[in-house]
Coordinates of C-alpha atoms in Angstrom, one line a residue:
M1 CA -2.9 -11.6 -16.2
K2 CA -1.3 -11.8 -19.6
D3 CA -3.9 -12.1 -22.5
V4 CA -7.0 -12.4 -20.2
A5 CA -10.1 -10.7 -21.5
V6 CA -13.7 -10.2 -20.5
L7 CA -15.6 -11.9 -23.3
G8 CA -19.1 -11.1 -22.1
V9 CA -21.2 -9.8 -19.2
G10 CA -24.8 -10.1 -18.0
M11 CA -26.9 -9.2 -15.0
Y12 CA -30.3 -9.8 -13.4
R13 CA -31.4 -6.5 -11.9
F14 CA -30.7 -6.1 -8.2
G15 CA -33.8 -5.6 -6.1
L16 CA -36.3 -7.4 -3.8
H17 CA -37.3 -10.5 -5.8
G18 CA -39.1 -12.5 -3.2
E19 CA -40.7 -15.0 -5.7
V20 CA -37.7 -15.3 -8.0
S21 CA -35.3 -18.2 -7.3
N22 CA -31.5 -18.1 -7.4
A23 CA -31.7 -20.5 -10.3
T24 CA -33.8 -18.1 -12.4
M25 CA -31.7 -15.1 -11.6
G26 CA -28.5 -16.9 -12.2
R27 CA -29.7 -18.4 -15.5
E28 CA -30.8 -15.1 -16.9
A29 CA -27.6 -13.4 -15.9
G30 CA -25.5 -16.2 -17.4
M31 CA -27.4 -16.5 -20.6
G32 CA -27.1 -12.7 -21.0
A33 CA -23.3 -13.0 -20.6
L34 CA -23.1 -15.8 -23.1
R35 CA -25.1 -13.9 -25.7
D36 CA -23.0 -10.8 -25.1
A37 CA -19.8 -13.0 -25.7
G38 CA -21.2 -14.7 -28.8
L39 CA -20.8 -18.1 -27.2
S40 CA -23.0 -21.0 -26.1
F41 CA -22.6 -23.0 -22.9
R42 CA -20.9 -25.8 -24.8
D43 CA -18.0 -23.4 -25.2
V44 CA -17.5 -23.0 -21.4
Q45 CA -14.7 -25.1 -20.0
A46 CA -15.0 -24.3 -16.3
A47 CA -17.2 -22.3 -13.9
Y48 CA -16.6 -20.5 -10.7
V49 CA -19.8 -19.7 -8.7
G50 CA -20.1 -17.2 -5.9
H51 CA -22.8 -17.1 -3.3
I52 CA -23.0 -16.3 0.4
F53 CA -26.5 -17.1 1.7
A54 CA -27.7 -19.9 -0.6
E55 CA -27.8 -23.6 0.5
V56 CA -25.0 -26.1 0.1
M57 CA -24.5 -27.2 -3.5
S58 CA -26.4 -24.3 -4.9
G59 CA -23.6 -23.4 -7.2
V60 CA -23.6 -26.8 -9.0
R61 CA -27.4 -26.9 -9.0
V62 CA -27.8 -23.4 -10.6
M63 CA -25.1 -24.3 -13.2
K64 CA -27.4 -27.2 -14.2
E65 CA -29.7 -24.6 -15.6
F66 CA -27.3 -24.2 -18.5
G67 CA -26.7 -27.9 -19.3
L68 CA -24.9 -31.0 -18.1
T69 CA -21.5 -30.9 -19.9
G70 CA -19.3 -32.2 -17.2
I71 CA -17.3 -29.1 -16.6
P72 CA -15.6 -28.4 -13.2
V73 CA -17.8 -26.2 -11.1
Q74 CA -16.2 -24.6 -8.0
R75 CA -17.9 -22.4 -5.4
I76 CA -16.1 -19.4 -4.0
E77 CA -17.1 -17.4 -0.9
N78 CA -15.4 -14.4 0.6
A79 CA -18.2 -12.3 2.1
S80 CA -18.9 -9.1 0.1
A81 CA -15.9 -9.8 -2.1
T82 CA -17.3 -13.2 -3.1
G83 CA -18.0 -12.3 -6.8
S84 CA -14.6 -10.5 -7.0
A85 CA -12.8 -13.5 -5.6
A86 CA -14.5 -15.8 -8.0
F87 CA -13.7 -13.5 -11.0
R88 CA -10.0 -13.6 -9.9
E89 CA -10.0 -17.4 -9.9
A90 CA -11.4 -17.5 -13.4
C91 CA -8.8 -15.0 -14.6
L92 CA -6.0 -17.1 -13.1
A93 CA -7.3 -20.2 -14.7
V94 CA -7.2 -18.6 -18.1
A95 CA -3.9 -16.9 -17.5
A96 CA -2.3 -20.2 -16.5
G97 CA -3.7 -21.9 -19.7
H98 CA -6.0 -24.3 -17.8
S99 CA -9.1 -23.1 -19.7
D100 CA -9.8 -20.9 -22.7
V101 CA -13.3 -19.9 -21.6
V102 CA -14.6 -19.7 -18.0
M103 CA -17.9 -18.6 -16.7
V104 CA -18.0 -16.6 -13.4
L105 CA -21.5 -16.5 -11.9
G106 CA -22.7 -14.8 -8.7
F107 CA -26.2 -14.8 -7.2
D108 CA -27.8 -14.3 -3.8
K109 CA -31.1 -13.6 -2.0
M110 CA -30.1 -11.4 0.9
S111 CA -33.7 -10.6 1.6
A112 CA -34.4 -14.2 2.3
M113 CA -31.4 -14.5 4.6
I114 CA -32.6 -11.5 6.6
Q115 CA -36.1 -12.9 7.0
Q116 CA -34.8 -16.3 8.2
A117 CA -32.1 -14.9 10.5
A118 CA -32.8 -15.9 14.1
A119 CA -32.6 -13.4 16.9
G120 CA -30.2 -13.7 19.8
I121 CA -27.5 -15.8 18.1
R122 CA -24.3 -15.9 20.1
Q123 CA -21.6 -14.1 18.3
A124 CA -18.5 -16.1 17.6
S125 CA -16.0 -13.3 18.1
M126 CA -15.8 -9.6 18.8
E127 CA -15.6 -9.0 15.1
D128 CA -19.2 -10.2 14.8
A129 CA -20.5 -8.4 17.9
I130 CA -20.7 -5.0 16.3
L131 CA -23.1 -4.3 13.3
P132 CA -21.5 -2.9 10.2
A133 CA -23.5 0.4 10.4
A134 CA -22.1 1.0 13.9
F135 CA -18.5 0.1 12.8
F136 CA -18.6 2.6 10.0
A137 CA -20.4 5.2 12.1
L138 CA -17.4 5.0 14.4
W139 CA -15.1 5.4 11.4
A140 CA -17.1 8.5 10.3
T141 CA -17.0 10.2 13.7
R142 CA -13.3 9.6 13.9
R143 CA -12.9 11.2 10.5
M144 CA -14.9 14.2 11.7
H145 CA -12.7 14.5 14.7
E146 CA -9.4 14.2 12.9
R147 CA -10.1 15.8 9.5
G148 CA -13.1 18.0 10.1
M149 CA -15.3 16.0 7.8
K150 CA -19.0 17.0 7.8
A151 CA -22.1 14.9 7.2
E152 CA -22.6 17.0 4.1
H153 CA -19.6 15.4 2.5
L154 CA -21.1 11.9 3.0
A155 CA -24.4 13.2 1.7
R156 CA -22.8 14.5 -1.4
I157 CA -21.3 11.1 -2.1
A158 CA -24.6 9.3 -1.6
A159 CA -26.4 11.9 -3.8
K160 CA -23.9 11.3 -6.6
N161 CA -24.4 7.6 -6.4
F162 CA -28.2 7.8 -6.3
N163 CA -28.1 10.0 -9.4
N164 CA -25.7 7.6 -11.2
G165 CA -27.9 4.7 -10.2
A166 CA -30.9 6.4 -11.8
L167 CA -29.2 6.0 -15.1
N168 CA -28.5 2.3 -14.6
P169 CA -31.3 0.0 -15.6
M170 CA -29.9 -2.7 -13.3
S171 CA -29.8 -0.7 -10.1
Q172 CA -32.0 -1.4 -7.2
R173 CA -32.7 2.2 -6.1
Q174 CA -33.7 4.4 -8.9
A175 CA -34.8 7.9 -8.0
D176 CA -37.4 9.5 -10.3
K177 CA -35.8 12.9 -9.8
P178 CA -32.3 14.2 -8.9
V179 CA -31.3 13.4 -5.4
T180 CA -30.0 16.4 -3.3
V181 CA -27.7 16.6 -0.4
E182 CA -30.6 17.8 1.7
K183 CA -32.7 14.8 0.8
V184 CA -29.9 12.4 1.9
L185 CA -29.4 14.3 5.2
G186 CA -33.1 14.2 5.8
S187 CA -33.5 10.4 5.4
R188 CA -33.9 8.2 8.5
M189 CA -30.9 7.9 10.7
V190 CA -29.3 4.5 11.0
A191 CA -26.2 5.2 13.1
W192 CA -25.1 8.8 13.4
P193 CA -24.0 10.4 11.1
L194 CA -25.1 7.6 8.6
T195 CA -28.6 7.8 7.2
T196 CA -30.5 5.2 5.2
M197 CA -29.5 7.0 2.0
M198 CA -25.9 6.8 3.0
S199 CA -26.2 3.1 3.4
C200 CA -26.6 0.2 1.0
P201 CA -29.9 -1.8 0.9
I202 CA -30.4 -5.5 1.2
G203 CA -31.6 -7.2 -2.0
D204 CA -31.4 -10.1 -4.4
G205 CA -29.8 -10.4 -7.8
A206 CA -27.3 -12.1 -10.1
A207 CA -24.4 -11.1 -12.3
C208 CA -22.1 -13.0 -14.6
A209 CA -18.8 -12.5 -16.6
I210 CA -17.3 -14.8 -19.2
V211 CA -13.5 -14.7 -19.1
G212 CA -11.3 -16.0 -21.8
R213 CA -8.2 -15.6 -24.0
A214 CA -7.9 -12.2 -25.6
D215 CA -7.5 -13.6 -29.1
L216 CA -10.9 -15.3 -28.7
A217 CA -12.5 -11.9 -27.9
K218 CA -11.1 -10.5 -31.1
K219 CA -12.4 -13.4 -33.1
L220 CA -15.8 -13.5 -31.5
R221 CA -16.5 -9.7 -31.5
P222 CA -14.1 -8.1 -34.0
D223 CA -16.2 -5.0 -34.2
R224 CA -16.1 -4.3 -30.4
P225 CA -13.3 -2.9 -28.2
L226 CA -11.3 -5.5 -26.4
V227 CA -11.4 -5.3 -22.6
R228 CA -8.4 -6.9 -20.9
V229 CA -7.9 -7.8 -17.2
T230 CA -4.5 -6.3 -16.7
A231 CA -4.0 -6.9 -13.0
S232 CA -5.5 -8.6 -10.0
A233 CA -4.8 -8.7 -6.3
L234 CA -6.3 -10.4 -3.2
Q235 CA -5.0 -9.7 0.3
S236 CA -6.0 -10.5 3.8
E237 CA -5.1 -8.6 7.0
R238 CA -1.8 -8.2 8.6
Y239 CA -1.8 -7.6 12.4
A240 CA -1.0 -4.3 13.9
P241 CA -1.8 -3.0 17.4
G242 CA -5.3 -1.4 17.4
H243 CA -5.6 -2.4 13.8
L244 CA -9.3 -1.6 13.4
F245 CA -9.3 2.0 14.5
M246 CA -6.0 3.3 15.7
G247 CA -4.7 5.2 12.6
P248 CA -5.6 5.5 8.9
V249 CA -3.1 3.0 7.4
V250 CA -3.5 -0.2 9.5
G251 CA -5.8 -3.3 9.3
P252 CA -8.6 -3.0 6.6
A253 CA -7.2 0.3 5.3
Q254 CA -3.8 -1.1 4.8
M255 CA -5.2 -3.9 2.7
T256 CA -6.6 -1.4 0.2
I257 CA -3.3 0.5 0.1
D258 CA -1.2 -2.7 -0.5
A259 CA -3.6 -4.4 -3.0
S260 CA -3.9 -1.2 -5.0
Q261 CA -0.1 -0.8 -5.2
Q262 CA 0.2 -4.4 -6.3
V263 CA -2.2 -3.9 -9.2
Y264 CA -0.7 -0.6 -10.2
N265 CA 2.8 -2.1 -10.3
E266 CA 1.5 -5.2 -12.1
A267 CA -0.2 -3.2 -14.8
G268 CA 2.4 -0.4 -15.0
V269 CA -0.1 2.4 -14.3
G270 CA -0.9 4.7 -11.4
P271 CA -4.0 6.1 -9.8
Q272 CA -3.6 9.2 -12.1
D273 CA -4.2 7.0 -15.1
L274 CA -7.7 5.7 -14.0
D275 CA -10.8 6.9 -15.8
L276 CA -13.3 5.2 -13.5
V277 CA -13.4 3.4 -10.2
Q278 CA -15.9 1.1 -8.5
V279 CA -15.5 0.7 -4.7
H280 CA -17.1 -1.1 -1.8
D281 CA -19.4 1.8 -0.7
A282 CA -21.7 -0.1 1.6
F283 CA -21.7 3.2 3.6
A284 CA -20.7 6.6 2.2
I285 CA -17.8 6.9 4.6
E286 CA -16.2 3.9 3.0
E287 CA -16.1 5.5 -0.4
L288 CA -14.7 8.7 1.1
E289 CA -11.8 6.8 2.8
Y290 CA -11.1 4.7 -0.3
Y291 CA -10.5 7.9 -2.4
E292 CA -7.4 8.4 -0.3
L293 CA -6.4 4.7 0.3
L294 CA -6.5 4.0 -3.5
G295 CA -4.4 7.1 -4.2
L296 CA -7.1 9.0 -6.0
C297 CA -6.2 12.0 -3.8
A298 CA -3.7 12.7 -1.0
P299 CA -4.4 11.9 2.7
G300 CA -6.6 14.5 4.1
E301 CA -7.8 15.9 0.8
A302 CA -10.9 13.8 0.2
E303 CA -13.3 16.5 1.6
K304 CA -11.8 19.2 -0.7
C305 CA -12.0 16.9 -3.7
I306 CA -15.7 16.0 -3.0
E307 CA -16.5 19.8 -2.9
Q308 CA -14.7 20.2 -6.2
G309 CA -16.7 17.4 -7.8
D310 CA -13.5 15.4 -8.6
F311 CA -15.2 12.0 -8.3
E312 CA -18.4 12.7 -10.3
R313 CA -19.0 11.9 -13.9
G314 CA -17.1 14.6 -15.8
G315 CA -14.7 15.1 -12.9
R316 CA -11.1 14.0 -12.6
V317 CA -12.0 10.3 -12.1
A318 CA -15.6 9.0 -11.9
V319 CA -16.3 6.8 -8.9
S320 CA -19.3 4.4 -8.5
T321 CA -20.6 5.2 -12.0
D322 CA -23.4 2.6 -11.8
G323 CA -24.7 3.8 -8.4
G324 CA -22.3 1.7 -6.3
L325 CA -23.6 -0.5 -3.5
I326 CA -25.6 2.5 -2.2
A327 CA -27.9 2.7 -5.2
R328 CA -27.2 -0.3 -7.4
G329 CA -27.5 -2.6 -4.4
H330 CA -25.5 -5.3 -2.7
P331 CA -27.0 -8.8 -2.7
G332 CA -23.7 -10.3 -1.7
G333 CA -22.4 -13.0 -4.1
P334 CA -23.0 -11.0 -7.3
T335 CA -21.9 -7.6 -6.1
G336 CA -18.2 -7.8 -7.3
L337 CA -19.4 -9.1 -10.7
A338 CA -21.8 -6.2 -11.0
Q339 CA -18.7 -3.9 -10.8
I340 CA -17.1 -6.0 -13.7
W341 CA -20.4 -5.6 -15.7
E342 CA -20.3 -1.8 -15.3
T343 CA -16.6 -1.4 -16.0
T344 CA -16.7 -3.6 -19.1
L345 CA -19.6 -1.6 -20.5
Q346 CA -17.9 1.7 -19.7
L347 CA -14.6 0.6 -21.4
R348 CA -16.5 -0.5 -24.5
G349 CA -18.4 2.8 -24.6
E350 CA -21.7 1.1 -24.1
A351 CA -22.9 2.6 -20.7
G352 CA -25.4 5.0 -22.3
A353 CA -26.4 8.1 -20.3
R354 CA -23.9 7.4 -17.6
Q355 CA -21.0 6.9 -20.0
V356 CA -17.6 8.3 -18.9
E357 CA -16.2 9.9 -22.0
G358 CA -13.0 8.3 -23.3
A359 CA -12.8 5.7 -20.6
R360 CA -9.9 3.4 -21.1
I361 CA -8.8 2.1 -17.6
G362 CA -11.1 1.1 -14.8
L363 CA -10.5 -0.2 -11.2
C364 CA -12.8 -2.5 -9.3
H365 CA -12.4 -2.7 -5.5
M366 CA -14.2 -4.9 -3.0
M367 CA -13.8 -5.7 0.7
G368 CA -14.9 -8.9 2.2
G369 CA -16.0 -8.9 5.9
G370 CA -13.4 -6.2 6.6
S371 CA -10.8 -9.0 6.4
V372 CA -10.0 -9.4 2.7
C373 CA -9.5 -7.0 -0.2
V374 CA -9.8 -7.8 -3.9
I375 CA -8.9 -5.3 -6.6
H376 CA -8.9 -5.7 -10.4
L377 CA -7.7 -3.4 -13.2
L378 CA -9.5 -3.6 -16.6
A379 CA -8.2 -1.8 -19.7
R380 CA -9.5 -1.1 -23.2
D381 CA -7.1 -2.0 -26.0

């Protein structure tokens, strides 16, 4: 990732936008990123587009909103990690010298997908036969059995994320007053011990990043801190017996361990150097597990660290500073790019009321369908 920088970022607020098209959301996010970078679409030499639920060719069709300049447009899909995987491809294209300026655009309307879904569809495999809420409820109850975790620990994570999201103008769920642990615990049960407020919502939205050579960033915005992409990793599963549930460091968990070690080694940093982290917190139990899997704390110490406030703004390392999937939302295609949007603003010192003081290194982590893991490290010069 030598000399790869984030030139600009933009978003269309995540939420339920029934009457707003993917084209409109994508155009607004993309134009916002171009303005932020100080570029026009004529400067873009390639585009990677991420969506999960939109129709075939939606990527190319939405890119036509910006103009017809003949650039290569490639669609990327990797479940929840779609936006993160698209961002990685753009970074690799710049690092390899194929392009100087690349647009990465993610959009989706998960609300429309849910409405159109047919009941009683035959599942293709056992992996599809269990709903995500049930899967992570099993993960949570196992943690309770093995580590003594309580529902209050999960509620504290969710409350933190709701309160961070209230400070983010792009978040879907914005509480009008501070959210308490009691409020989270009292929300409707989804799959014990996970309540609605411990779970991410469906929604719609778009996010965009412009990736380019670091020297261009310095020329375009000389008065602004330079944000580099210092490392990137994408991994899929390795088989191990009982790899979904039988132990803390197999299957999906092992991907996070391996991918994080890869980016730490590539960038020459460790988890102790991170100032902020964005994770795939579709359910609060995920965020708790990723504290340990990313090396933010030792195995078995997550509960103690939560009680100490280690992962809150002002704590040892701030996690889910924009509200995470739980509060900011999770439309699908743009989710990983929303993490890039937040981390870029934080590293520039432009995150407003949710700013992490002195932030210089940020990590963005996304899982895709429990079968892929994408991690990026961003750093301020």
